[in-house]
Coordinates of C-alpha atoms in Angstrom, one line a residue:
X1 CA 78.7 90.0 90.1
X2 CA 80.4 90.6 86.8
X3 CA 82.5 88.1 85.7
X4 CA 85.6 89.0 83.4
X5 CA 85.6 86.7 80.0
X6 CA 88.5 85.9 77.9
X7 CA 88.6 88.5 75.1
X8 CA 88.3 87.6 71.4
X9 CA 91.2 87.7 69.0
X10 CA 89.9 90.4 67.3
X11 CA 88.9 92.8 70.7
X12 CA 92.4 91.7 71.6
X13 CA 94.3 93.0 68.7
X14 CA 92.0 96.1 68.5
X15 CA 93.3 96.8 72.3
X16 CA 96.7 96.4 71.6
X17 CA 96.7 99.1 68.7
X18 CA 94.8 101.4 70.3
X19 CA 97.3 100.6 73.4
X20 CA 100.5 101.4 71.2
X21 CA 98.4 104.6 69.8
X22 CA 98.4 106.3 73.8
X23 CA 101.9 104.7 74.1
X24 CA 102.8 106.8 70.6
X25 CA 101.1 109.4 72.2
X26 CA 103.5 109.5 75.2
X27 CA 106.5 109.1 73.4
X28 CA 106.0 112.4 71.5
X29 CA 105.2 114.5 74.7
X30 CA 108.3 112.9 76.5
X31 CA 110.6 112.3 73.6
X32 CA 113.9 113.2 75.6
X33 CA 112.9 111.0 78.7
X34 CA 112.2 108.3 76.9
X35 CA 114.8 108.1 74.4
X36 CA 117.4 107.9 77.5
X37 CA 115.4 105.0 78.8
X38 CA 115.4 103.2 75.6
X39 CA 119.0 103.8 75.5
X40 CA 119.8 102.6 78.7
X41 CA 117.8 99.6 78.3
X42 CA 119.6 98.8 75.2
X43 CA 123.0 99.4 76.7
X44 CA 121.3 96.6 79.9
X45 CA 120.8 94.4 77.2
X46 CA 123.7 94.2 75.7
X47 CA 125.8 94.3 78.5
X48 CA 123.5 90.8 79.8
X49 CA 124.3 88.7 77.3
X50 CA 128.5 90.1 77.3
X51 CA 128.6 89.4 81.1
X52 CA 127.6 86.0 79.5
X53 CA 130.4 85.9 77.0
X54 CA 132.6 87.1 79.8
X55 CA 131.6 84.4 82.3
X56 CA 132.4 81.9 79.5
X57 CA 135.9 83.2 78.7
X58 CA 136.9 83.2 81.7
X59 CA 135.8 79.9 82.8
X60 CA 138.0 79.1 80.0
X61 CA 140.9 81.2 80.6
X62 CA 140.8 81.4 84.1
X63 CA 139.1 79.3 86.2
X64 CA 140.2 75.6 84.8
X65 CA 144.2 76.3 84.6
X66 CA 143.8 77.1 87.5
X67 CA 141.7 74.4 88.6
X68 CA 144.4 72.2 87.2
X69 CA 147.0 73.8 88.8
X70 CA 145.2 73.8 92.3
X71 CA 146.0 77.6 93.3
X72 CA 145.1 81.0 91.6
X73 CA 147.5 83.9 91.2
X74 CA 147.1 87.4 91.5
X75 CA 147.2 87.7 88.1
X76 CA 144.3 85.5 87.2
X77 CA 142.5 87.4 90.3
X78 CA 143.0 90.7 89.0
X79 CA 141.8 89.5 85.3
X80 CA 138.3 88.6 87.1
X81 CA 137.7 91.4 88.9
X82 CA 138.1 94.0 86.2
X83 CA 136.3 92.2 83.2
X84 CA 133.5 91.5 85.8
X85 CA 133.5 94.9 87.3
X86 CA 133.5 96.5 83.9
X87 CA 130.2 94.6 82.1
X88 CA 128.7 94.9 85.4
X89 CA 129.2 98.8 86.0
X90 CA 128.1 99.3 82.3
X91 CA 125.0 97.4 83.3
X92 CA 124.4 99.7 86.3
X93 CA 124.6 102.7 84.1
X94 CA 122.0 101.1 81.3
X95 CA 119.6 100.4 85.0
X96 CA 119.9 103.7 85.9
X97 CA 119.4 105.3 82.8
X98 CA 116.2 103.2 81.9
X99 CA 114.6 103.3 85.6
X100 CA 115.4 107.2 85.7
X101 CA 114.2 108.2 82.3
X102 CA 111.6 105.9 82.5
X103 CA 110.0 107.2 86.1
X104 CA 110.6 110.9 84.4
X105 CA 108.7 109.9 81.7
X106 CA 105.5 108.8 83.4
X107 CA 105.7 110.8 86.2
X108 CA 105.6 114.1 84.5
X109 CA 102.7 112.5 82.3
X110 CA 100.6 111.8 84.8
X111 CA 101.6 115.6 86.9
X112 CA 100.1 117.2 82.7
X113 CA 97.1 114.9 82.3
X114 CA 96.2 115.6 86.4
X115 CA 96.9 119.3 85.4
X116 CA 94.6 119.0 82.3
X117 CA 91.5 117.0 83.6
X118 CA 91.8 120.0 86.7
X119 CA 91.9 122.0 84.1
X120 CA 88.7 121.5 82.7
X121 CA 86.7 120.3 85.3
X122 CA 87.2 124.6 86.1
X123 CA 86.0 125.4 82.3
X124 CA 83.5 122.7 82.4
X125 CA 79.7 124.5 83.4
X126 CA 77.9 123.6 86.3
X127 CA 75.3 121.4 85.0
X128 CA 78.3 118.7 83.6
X129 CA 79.7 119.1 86.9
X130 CA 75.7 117.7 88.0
X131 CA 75.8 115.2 85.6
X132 CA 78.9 113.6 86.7
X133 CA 79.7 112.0 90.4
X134 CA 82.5 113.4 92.5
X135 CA 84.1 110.1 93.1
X136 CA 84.0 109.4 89.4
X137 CA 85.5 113.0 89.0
X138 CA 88.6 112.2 91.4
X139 CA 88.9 108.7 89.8
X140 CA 89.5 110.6 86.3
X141 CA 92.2 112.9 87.5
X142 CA 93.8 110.2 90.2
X143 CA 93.5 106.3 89.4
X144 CA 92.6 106.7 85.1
X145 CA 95.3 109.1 84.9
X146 CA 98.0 106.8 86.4
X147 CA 96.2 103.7 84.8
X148 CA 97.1 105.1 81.6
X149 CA 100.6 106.0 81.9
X150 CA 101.8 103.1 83.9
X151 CA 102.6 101.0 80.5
X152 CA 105.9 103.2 80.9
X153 CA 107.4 101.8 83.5
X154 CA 107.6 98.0 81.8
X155 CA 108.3 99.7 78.6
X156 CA 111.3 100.2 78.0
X157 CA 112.9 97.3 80.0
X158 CA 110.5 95.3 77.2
X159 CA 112.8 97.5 74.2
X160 CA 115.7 96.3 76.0
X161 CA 114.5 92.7 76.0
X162 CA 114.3 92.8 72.0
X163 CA 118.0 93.7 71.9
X164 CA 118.8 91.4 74.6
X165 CA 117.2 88.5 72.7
X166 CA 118.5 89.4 68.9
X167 CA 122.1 89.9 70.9
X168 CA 121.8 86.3 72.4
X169 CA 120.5 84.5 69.8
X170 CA 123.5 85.9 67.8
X171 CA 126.2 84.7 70.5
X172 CA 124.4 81.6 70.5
X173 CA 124.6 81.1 66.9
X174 CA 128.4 81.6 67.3
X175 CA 129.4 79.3 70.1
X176 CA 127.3 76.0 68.8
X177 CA 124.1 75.8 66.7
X178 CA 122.4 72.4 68.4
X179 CA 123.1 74.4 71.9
X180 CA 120.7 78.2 70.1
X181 CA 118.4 75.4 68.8
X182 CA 117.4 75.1 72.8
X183 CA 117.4 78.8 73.1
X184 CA 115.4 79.0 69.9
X185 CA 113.0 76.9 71.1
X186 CA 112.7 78.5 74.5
X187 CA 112.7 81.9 74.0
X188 CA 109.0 81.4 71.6
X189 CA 108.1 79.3 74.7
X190 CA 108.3 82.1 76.8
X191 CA 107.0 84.3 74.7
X192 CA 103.6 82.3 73.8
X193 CA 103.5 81.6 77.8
X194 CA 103.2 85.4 78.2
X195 CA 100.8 86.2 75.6
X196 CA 98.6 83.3 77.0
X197 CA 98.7 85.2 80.6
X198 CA 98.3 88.9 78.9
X199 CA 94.8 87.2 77.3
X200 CA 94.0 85.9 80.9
X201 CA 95.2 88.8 83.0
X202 CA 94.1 91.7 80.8
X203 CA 90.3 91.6 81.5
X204 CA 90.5 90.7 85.1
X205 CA 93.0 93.9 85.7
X206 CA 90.6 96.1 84.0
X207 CA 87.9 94.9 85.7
X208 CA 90.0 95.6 89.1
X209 CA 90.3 98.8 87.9
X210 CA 86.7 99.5 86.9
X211 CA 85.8 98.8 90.4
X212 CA 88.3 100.4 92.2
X213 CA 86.7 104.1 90.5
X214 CA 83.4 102.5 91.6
X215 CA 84.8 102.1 95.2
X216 CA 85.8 105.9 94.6
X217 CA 82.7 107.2 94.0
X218 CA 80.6 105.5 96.1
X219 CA 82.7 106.4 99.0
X220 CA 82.6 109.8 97.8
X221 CA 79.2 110.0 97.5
X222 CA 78.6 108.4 101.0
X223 CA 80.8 111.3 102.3
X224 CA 79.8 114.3 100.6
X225 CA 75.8 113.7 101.4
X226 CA 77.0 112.4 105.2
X227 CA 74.5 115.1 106.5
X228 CA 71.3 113.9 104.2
X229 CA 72.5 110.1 104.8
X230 CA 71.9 110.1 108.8
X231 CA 68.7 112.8 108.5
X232 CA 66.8 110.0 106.2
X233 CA 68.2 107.2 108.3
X234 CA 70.4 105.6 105.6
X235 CA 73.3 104.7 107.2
X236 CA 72.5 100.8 106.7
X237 CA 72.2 101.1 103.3
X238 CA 74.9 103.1 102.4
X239 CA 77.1 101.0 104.5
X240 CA 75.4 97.7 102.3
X241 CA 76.5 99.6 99.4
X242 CA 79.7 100.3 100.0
X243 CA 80.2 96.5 101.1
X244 CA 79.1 95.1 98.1
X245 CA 81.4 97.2 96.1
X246 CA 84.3 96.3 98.4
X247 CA 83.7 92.9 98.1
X248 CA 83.4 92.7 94.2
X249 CA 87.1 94.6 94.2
X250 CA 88.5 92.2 96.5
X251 CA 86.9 89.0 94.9
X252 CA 88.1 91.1 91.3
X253 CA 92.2 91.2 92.9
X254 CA 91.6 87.7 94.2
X255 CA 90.9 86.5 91.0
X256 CA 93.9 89.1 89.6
X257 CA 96.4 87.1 92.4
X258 CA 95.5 84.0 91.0
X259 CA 95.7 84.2 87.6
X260 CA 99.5 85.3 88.5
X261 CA 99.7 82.3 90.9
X262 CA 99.1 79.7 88.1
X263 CA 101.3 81.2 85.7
X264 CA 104.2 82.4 87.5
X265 CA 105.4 78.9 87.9
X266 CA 105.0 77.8 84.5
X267 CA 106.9 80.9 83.3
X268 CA 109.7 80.6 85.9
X269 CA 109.4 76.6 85.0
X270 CA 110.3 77.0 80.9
X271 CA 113.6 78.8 80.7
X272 CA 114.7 76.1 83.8
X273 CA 114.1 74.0 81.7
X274 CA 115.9 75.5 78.7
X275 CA 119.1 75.3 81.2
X276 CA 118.7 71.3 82.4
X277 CA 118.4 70.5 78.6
X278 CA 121.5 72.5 77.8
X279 CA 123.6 71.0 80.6
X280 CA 122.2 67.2 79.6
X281 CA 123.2 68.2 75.7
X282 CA 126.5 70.4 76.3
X283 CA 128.1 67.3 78.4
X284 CA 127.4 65.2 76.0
X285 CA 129.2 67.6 73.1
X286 CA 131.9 68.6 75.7
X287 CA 132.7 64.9 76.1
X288 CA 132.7 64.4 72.4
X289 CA 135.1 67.6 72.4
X290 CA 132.8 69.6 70.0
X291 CA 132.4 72.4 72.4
X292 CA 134.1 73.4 76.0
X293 CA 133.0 73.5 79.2
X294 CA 133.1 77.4 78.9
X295 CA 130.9 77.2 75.7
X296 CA 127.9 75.3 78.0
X297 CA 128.6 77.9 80.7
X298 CA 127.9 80.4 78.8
X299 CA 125.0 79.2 77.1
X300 CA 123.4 78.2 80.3
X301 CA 123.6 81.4 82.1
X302 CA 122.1 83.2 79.5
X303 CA 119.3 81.5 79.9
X304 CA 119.4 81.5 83.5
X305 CA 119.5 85.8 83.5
X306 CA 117.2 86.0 80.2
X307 CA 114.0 84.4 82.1
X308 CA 113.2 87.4 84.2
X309 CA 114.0 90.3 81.4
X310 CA 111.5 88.2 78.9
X311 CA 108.8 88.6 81.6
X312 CA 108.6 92.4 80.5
X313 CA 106.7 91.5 77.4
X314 CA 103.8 90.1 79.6
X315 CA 104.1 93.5 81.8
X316 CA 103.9 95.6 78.6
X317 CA 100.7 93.5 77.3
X318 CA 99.1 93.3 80.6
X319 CA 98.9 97.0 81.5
X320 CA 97.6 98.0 77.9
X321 CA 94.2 97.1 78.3
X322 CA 94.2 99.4 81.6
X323 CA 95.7 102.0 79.3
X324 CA 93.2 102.3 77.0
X325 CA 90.5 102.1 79.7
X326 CA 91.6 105.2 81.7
X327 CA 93.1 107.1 78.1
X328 CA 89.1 106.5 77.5
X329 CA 88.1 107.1 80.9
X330 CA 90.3 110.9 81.2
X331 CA 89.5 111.7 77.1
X332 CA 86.2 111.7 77.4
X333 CA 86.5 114.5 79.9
X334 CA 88.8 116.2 77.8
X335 CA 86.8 116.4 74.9
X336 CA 84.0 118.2 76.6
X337 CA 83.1 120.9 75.1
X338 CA 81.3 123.9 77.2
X339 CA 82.5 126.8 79.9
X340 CA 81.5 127.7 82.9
X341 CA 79.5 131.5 82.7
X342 CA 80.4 134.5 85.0
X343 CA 78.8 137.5 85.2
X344 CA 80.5 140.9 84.8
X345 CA 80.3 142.2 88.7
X346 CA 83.4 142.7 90.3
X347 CA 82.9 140.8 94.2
X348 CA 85.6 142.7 95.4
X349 CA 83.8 146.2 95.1
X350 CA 81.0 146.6 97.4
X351 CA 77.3 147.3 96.4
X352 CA 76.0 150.8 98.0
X353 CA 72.8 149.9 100.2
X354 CA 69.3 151.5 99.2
X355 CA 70.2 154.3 101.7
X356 CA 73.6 155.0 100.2
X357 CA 75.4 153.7 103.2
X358 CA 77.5 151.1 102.5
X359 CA 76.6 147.4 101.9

């Protein structure tokens, strides 16, 4: 069986431009689609780290006078429920507008690349067609097709991430500098946490994906020759055959689910982290009076909503590698050269018989 080694620095970086070449590639075919998922994204960025700052403030304003004065008025009620509702519908329209303009984006990229690899498998002549299995065939215009395009759906969210994180770091600046000093150590924790996965993950995805176009084919194969397999008596070892590729692809995802096992936790772990060792320093600045209670609040719910947008970074980096794969996988049908020959008879005119009746 083929084991899946850690890439070297230098294959690594040579996937990742080639990556962000096809992911330049989409962006100029689906320029519109995209630019209203990038916008979007931004607009969910921003509005994260505000419902932040609004939290805070209101803690502030809100929730400890009235604390102190043991009841709430309607006033005070009415103050929560249209800041809140306000940053959180403008983060609803940002979702929306990301998630649809992303999903338009890729799925009309993968209905013209399926339409192009059809395309010329018609214009292609016969003996390429002979040259080439079926199953491999449908893998192109099916599995390498989506295997490419996929990088869109993480995408943007990872665009909105870079906003989200030069926004934070910003608002943390401004409500205490030892308090970002966490934050700025946490966020390059999550960051090198994710890269360390992508190197880990990347080669044991494409391998999954290698073998799922092998699975493909060989069932293909198996299917289309189901006649000549039970005339030679070769039902044993087609079935062998088949097994042996179905159990490298499910040893190949076990190994996928377990590299995502082990690192999960770690990344879940670090910006937890982040948040105990605010609390532990922002009680002991609140009780010097440096900062307020709101100002820790603040702080630690950013980091408590920031873990799961960072994550998108490791999406992004993971699904390259399969994008260059299949962009490799449905180009090399594309640059075929060659057409399929037809001769000049017309089969909808019928041929006169020798005795000029008709044919």
């Amino acid at each position: 069986m083929t084991s899946a080694s850690t890439p070297s620095p230098r294959a690594s970086n040579r996937t990742l431009r080639r990556g962000l070449r096809v992911v330049g590639r989409g962006f100029r075919q689906q320029p519109k689609a995209l630019f209203v998922a990038v916008v979007g994204s931004a607009i969910y960025g921003v509005m994260t780290v505000l419902t932040a700052r609004v939290i805070g403030s209101l803690t502030g304003n809100v929730v400890e006078p009235a604390v102190r004065a043991g009841e709430i008025s309607g006033a005070q009620i009415w103050t929560i429920v249209w800041q809140l509702g306000l940053v959180v519908l403008l983060t609803v329209v940002g979702v929306v507008l990301r998630r649809a303009g992303a999903g338009f984006a890729f799925f009309n990229l993968q209905a013209i690349y399926r339409r192009r690899v059809t395309g010329q498998y018609l214009r292609l002549p016969l003996s390429w067609h002979h040259r080439h299995p079926s199953g491999q065939l449908l893998s192109n215009a099916n599995a390498d097709v989506e295997a490419t395009w996929n990088v869109f759906q993480p995408l943007p969210m990872a665009i909105g991430v870079l906003v989200m994180l030069v926004v934070a770091g910003a608002e943390m600046l401004r409500v205490d500098i030892p308090l970002a000093l966490i934050g700025f150590l946490v966020f390059p924790a999550l960051f090198v946490a994710n890269l360390v996965f992508q190197s880990r993950m990347s080669p044991r995805v494409t391998r999954a994906q290698q073998l799922r176009a092998e699975v493909s084919e060989v069932a293909h194969e198996s299917v289309e020759a189901g006649l000549l397999v039970k005339a030679m008596g070769r039902e044993d070892q087609e079935t062998q055959r088949f097994a042996e590729r179905t159990d490298q692809l499910r040893d190949a995802a076990i190994r996928v689910g377990r590299t995502r096992g082990t690192f999960d936790p770690v990344i879940e772990a670090i910006p937890t982290l982040g948040t105990l060792a605010v609390l532990a320093v922002g009680t002991s600045r609140v009780g010097s009076g440096a900062i307020e209670a709101a100002d820790v609040v603040q702080i630690a719910y950013l980091f408590s909503v920031l873990a799961f947008p960072v994550r998108a970074f490791g999406w992004v980096l993971s699904e390259l590698p399969r994008t260059v794969v299949g962009w490799d996988r449905i180009s090399s049908v594309l640059d075929e050269q060659g057409e399929m020959a037809y001769g000049d008879r017309d089969p909808a005119s019928p041929r006169a018989a020798p005795n000029g009746s008709p044919g």
